[in-house]
Short mmCIF file of C-alpha atoms in Angstrom, two decimals:
data_model
loop_
_atom_site.label_atom_id
_atom_site.label_comp_id
_atom_site.label_asym_id
_atom_site.label_seq_id
_atom_site.Cartn_x
_atom_site.Cartn_y
_atom_site.Cartn_z
CA MET A 1 118.99 160.15 115.16
CA PRO A 2 117.45 156.98 113.39
CA GLY A 3 119.86 154.52 111.84
CA PRO A 4 120.33 153.80 108.13
CA LEU A 5 117.31 152.43 106.36
CA LEU A 6 117.40 148.94 104.84
CA PRO A 7 116.40 148.42 101.16
CA SER A 8 112.66 147.27 100.81
CA PRO A 9 112.27 143.64 101.54
CA ARG A 10 111.82 141.46 98.52
CA ARG A 11 108.17 140.34 98.18
CA PRO A 12 107.96 136.64 99.05
CA LEU A 13 106.59 134.28 96.24
CA ASN A 14 103.05 133.30 96.35
CA PRO A 15 102.22 129.52 96.71
CA ASP A 16 101.62 128.97 93.06
CA GLU A 17 105.06 130.42 92.13
CA ARG A 18 106.75 128.26 94.86
CA ILE A 19 105.02 125.09 93.54
CA ARG A 20 105.97 126.00 89.87
CA GLY A 21 109.48 126.63 91.06
CA TRP A 22 109.70 123.16 92.67
CA TYR A 23 108.50 121.27 89.60
CA GLU A 24 110.51 123.46 87.03
CA ASN A 25 113.85 123.75 89.07
CA GLU A 26 113.95 120.71 91.15
CA LEU A 27 112.44 118.13 88.61
CA GLY A 28 112.77 119.89 85.29
CA TRP A 29 109.03 119.43 84.50
CA ALA A 30 107.26 121.85 82.21
CA THR A 31 104.34 123.83 83.48
CA VAL A 32 101.58 125.82 82.13
CA PRO A 33 101.51 129.53 82.73
CA GLY A 34 98.62 130.67 85.01
CA ALA A 35 97.08 129.44 88.19
CA PRO A 36 96.62 126.87 89.43
CA VAL A 37 99.74 125.21 88.25
CA ARG A 38 99.33 122.47 85.68
CA LEU A 39 101.93 119.88 84.43
CA ILE A 40 102.52 119.29 80.88
CA ALA A 41 102.14 115.58 80.01
CA GLY A 42 103.89 113.90 77.00
CA ARG A 43 107.29 115.27 77.47
CA ARG A 44 108.77 113.69 80.64
CA PHE A 45 105.88 111.25 81.24
CA ASP A 46 102.24 110.31 80.51
CA VAL A 47 99.49 109.64 82.97
CA LEU A 48 97.17 106.78 83.49
CA ASP A 49 93.92 108.15 85.06
CA VAL A 50 92.06 105.30 86.91
CA PRO A 51 89.32 105.01 89.72
CA VAL A 52 91.18 105.40 93.00
CA ALA A 53 89.67 102.15 94.43
CA ALA A 54 91.06 100.18 91.54
CA GLY A 55 94.37 102.06 91.72
CA HIS A 56 94.93 101.21 95.33
CA ALA A 57 94.07 97.53 94.72
CA ALA A 58 96.45 97.30 91.81
CA LEU A 59 99.24 98.82 93.85
CA ARG A 60 98.81 96.33 96.53
CA ARG A 61 99.09 93.50 93.91
CA LEU A 62 102.14 94.95 92.12
CA ALA A 63 105.70 94.69 93.40
CA PRO A 64 106.71 97.90 95.20
CA GLY A 65 107.98 100.41 92.81
CA THR A 66 109.19 104.01 92.63
CA ALA A 67 106.95 105.49 89.74
CA PRO A 68 105.23 108.61 91.11
CA VAL A 69 101.53 108.12 91.97
CA ALA A 70 99.07 110.92 92.85
CA VAL A 71 95.48 111.08 93.94
CA ARG A 72 92.83 113.70 93.15
CA GLY A 73 89.47 113.11 94.67
CA ARG A 74 88.20 109.68 93.27
CA ARG A 75 90.87 109.35 90.64
CA MET A 76 94.38 108.11 90.81
CA TRP A 77 97.24 109.15 88.43
CA LEU A 78 99.86 106.73 87.62
CA LEU A 79 102.81 108.21 86.03
CA VAL A 80 104.16 106.12 82.93
CA ALA A 81 106.73 106.68 80.37
CA ALA A 82 106.08 109.39 77.76
CA GLY A 83 104.35 107.84 74.85
CA SER A 84 102.45 105.33 76.82
CA ALA A 85 99.05 107.10 76.14
CA GLU A 86 99.29 106.25 72.58
CA GLU A 87 100.26 102.72 73.39
CA LEU A 88 97.32 102.23 75.81
CA PRO A 89 94.59 101.19 73.29
CA GLY A 90 96.79 98.64 71.64
CA VAL A 91 97.92 97.16 74.96
CA LEU A 92 94.38 96.80 76.21
CA ARG A 93 93.34 95.01 73.03
CA TRP A 94 96.50 92.74 73.27
CA LEU A 95 95.46 91.99 76.78
CA GLU A 96 91.89 91.26 75.51
CA TRP A 97 90.39 94.07 77.60
CA GLY A 98 89.60 96.23 74.65
CA GLY A 99 85.84 95.61 74.35
CA LEU A 100 85.02 96.29 78.05
CA PRO A 101 84.34 99.82 79.78
CA LEU A 102 87.02 99.97 82.25
CA ASP A 103 87.05 103.69 83.13
CA ILE A 104 90.75 103.95 82.26
CA ALA A 105 91.90 107.15 80.67
CA ALA A 106 95.40 108.35 79.51
CA VAL A 107 96.86 111.84 79.40
CA GLY A 108 99.67 112.36 76.86
CA ALA A 109 101.08 114.66 74.37
CA GLY A 110 99.10 117.86 74.43
CA GLY A 111 97.38 117.15 77.77
CA THR A 112 97.93 118.56 81.27
CA ILE A 113 97.24 117.59 84.77
CA GLU A 114 96.86 119.63 88.01
CA ALA A 115 100.17 120.02 89.83
CA PRO A 116 99.92 117.98 93.03
CA LEU A 117 101.21 119.81 96.08
CA PRO A 118 104.99 119.18 96.36
CA PRO A 119 105.98 116.93 99.37
CA GLY A 120 107.14 118.48 102.62
CA PRO A 121 105.82 121.39 104.54
CA LEU A 122 104.50 124.41 102.77
CA ARG A 123 104.58 127.66 104.89
CA PRO A 124 101.98 130.51 104.94
CA LEU A 125 103.30 133.65 103.42
CA GLU A 126 104.18 136.52 105.80
CA PRO A 127 103.01 139.97 105.11
CA LEU A 128 105.72 142.45 104.16
CA GLU A 129 107.49 143.92 107.13
CA PRO A 130 107.43 147.76 107.31
CA LEU A 131 110.54 149.56 106.75
CA GLU A 132 112.38 150.41 109.92
CA PRO A 133 115.73 151.67 111.21
CA LEU A 134 118.60 149.15 111.21
CA GLY A 135 119.07 149.28 114.93
CA ALA A 136 115.48 148.47 115.63
CA ARG A 137 115.59 145.56 113.19
CA LEU A 138 118.84 144.14 114.82
CA ARG A 139 117.37 144.52 118.36
CA GLY A 140 114.33 142.66 117.26
CA ARG A 141 116.41 139.81 115.66
CA ARG A 142 118.39 139.45 118.86
CA ARG A 143 115.22 139.30 120.79
CA ASP A 144 113.81 136.55 118.53
CA VAL A 145 116.99 134.49 118.63
CA GLY A 146 117.03 134.68 122.39
CA GLN A 147 113.37 133.37 122.43
CA GLY A 148 114.35 130.35 120.33
CA ALA A 149 113.13 131.50 116.80
CA GLY A 150 114.60 129.40 114.06
CA ALA A 151 115.38 126.30 116.23
CA GLN A 152 113.72 123.99 113.82
CA GLY A 153 116.14 124.76 111.06
CA PRO A 154 115.91 126.44 107.73
CA ASP A 155 112.61 126.46 105.86
CA PRO A 156 113.02 125.04 102.34
CA TRP A 157 110.06 126.96 101.20
CA GLY A 158 111.20 130.38 102.49
CA PRO A 159 110.28 132.42 105.60
CA GLY A 160 107.06 131.40 107.41
CA THR A 161 105.50 130.89 110.79
CA GLY A 162 105.17 127.17 110.89
CA GLY A 163 102.45 124.68 110.34
CA PRO A 164 100.97 123.38 106.93
CA GLU A 165 100.07 125.86 104.21
CA LEU A 166 96.72 126.05 102.78
CA PRO A 167 96.10 126.96 99.02
CA ALA A 168 95.77 130.63 98.47
CA PRO A 169 92.16 131.98 98.62
CA GLY A 170 90.48 131.49 95.29
CA SER A 171 93.09 128.91 94.11
CA ALA A 172 92.12 125.24 93.24
CA GLN A 173 95.56 124.06 93.98
CA GLY A 174 95.76 121.33 96.47
CA ALA A 175 92.98 119.09 95.30
CA ALA A 176 95.73 116.64 93.96
CA VAL A 177 98.33 115.19 96.41
CA TRP A 178 101.21 112.86 95.91
CA LEU A 179 100.72 109.34 97.23
CA ARG A 180 104.24 108.49 95.91
CA PRO A 181 106.05 111.70 95.15
CA PRO A 182 108.79 111.94 92.60
CA GLY A 183 112.27 111.77 93.93
CA ALA A 184 114.50 114.77 93.82
CA GLY A 185 116.53 115.35 90.63
CA CYS A 186 115.55 115.10 86.96
CA GLU A 187 115.84 111.60 86.38
CA VAL A 188 112.12 110.49 86.81
CA GLU A 189 112.05 108.58 83.18
CA ALA A 190 114.23 105.59 84.86
CA SER A 191 111.41 104.90 87.30
CA LEU A 192 108.38 104.92 84.92
CA PRO A 193 106.75 101.80 83.42
CA THR A 194 107.47 101.61 79.72
CA VAL A 195 106.70 99.31 76.83
CA SER A 196 109.49 98.75 74.38
CA ALA A 197 108.12 95.91 72.57
CA LEU A 198 105.24 93.33 73.33
CA PRO A 199 106.61 89.84 73.70
CA THR A 200 105.62 87.61 70.82
CA GLY A 201 103.92 84.15 71.37
CA SER A 202 103.47 84.70 75.12
CA THR A 203 100.31 84.66 77.33
CA PRO A 204 98.76 88.26 77.59
CA GLY A 205 99.61 89.61 80.93
CA ALA A 206 101.68 86.59 81.91
CA ALA A 207 104.15 87.36 84.71
CA GLY A 208 107.83 87.32 83.65
CA GLY A 209 108.24 88.31 80.01
CA ALA A 210 105.75 91.23 79.90
CA PRO A 211 107.11 94.67 79.98
CA ASP A 212 106.37 96.83 83.20
CA LEU A 213 103.61 98.93 81.37
CA VAL A 214 101.75 95.67 80.20
CA ARG A 215 101.74 94.27 83.71
CA LEU A 216 100.75 97.48 85.16
CA VAL A 217 97.85 98.00 82.65
CA ASP A 218 96.66 94.47 82.98
CA THR A 219 96.61 94.65 86.85
CA VAL A 220 94.79 98.04 86.63
CA ALA A 221 92.33 96.83 84.17
CA THR A 222 91.48 93.64 86.29
CA GLU A 223 90.96 95.88 89.30
CA CYS A 224 88.76 98.28 87.27
CA HIS A 225 86.72 95.42 86.09
CA ARG A 226 86.25 94.20 89.49
CA VAL A 227 85.13 97.61 90.88
CA ARG A 228 82.46 97.98 87.93
CA LEU A 229 81.16 94.50 88.85
CA ARG A 230 80.95 95.29 92.54
CA CYS A 231 79.08 98.43 91.53
CA ALA A 232 76.95 96.73 89.28
CA GLY A 233 75.98 94.08 91.95
CA ALA A 234 75.15 96.73 94.32
CA GLN A 235 72.60 98.37 92.02
CA PRO A 236 68.91 97.17 92.55
CA LEU A 237 67.56 95.07 89.66
CA ALA A 238 65.17 97.00 87.38
CA PHE A 239 62.20 94.57 88.13
CA SER A 240 62.86 94.35 92.00
#
């Protein structure tokens, strides 16, 4: 006589739902409904969107920091304090960068960015197991344990078979990745560059008294300008 049947197993979350859960539950960041997962800017943070080459060069020049940084293709996203997007045009003018095309954009209140994949392993989803008698399930579990299953410890993303997880078919999630991921917890604001007040009577971009956001913007603008000059120098002259 077959043993008692177990309740139907719970359907595992799809990758987008697990990604959304990490941002909303672990970090307290708001997301937009739908797929792929998008993060809402202007509440916990704003974003500086710069060419990736300029961003890498700027990070090498700046002191090591903890503010999150992501990369998507040829663009780098530098997370800054909420409200910084509104400050950016004024900061660029104060630094005397306002009249040059720098290819720097800002995403603030009302904007969104694609959610980079969370750090750590994401596992592929397993198909639902067919309902079977309890005795058979227990025998299978003993057999798995004897063969060393689960020796690598608990999976923070739920059940899986190991190895990196690819985005679900048809999903664009995964194009953005964290270069410097946010730390666990809900205190990201303390790590973000901010500008409380521009120093008066000081040299634009000078080291020392300038707030973190001003130094960041000045360094990024300098590298954006260098990238633009290199690209212009690589172009053949019109009369050549």
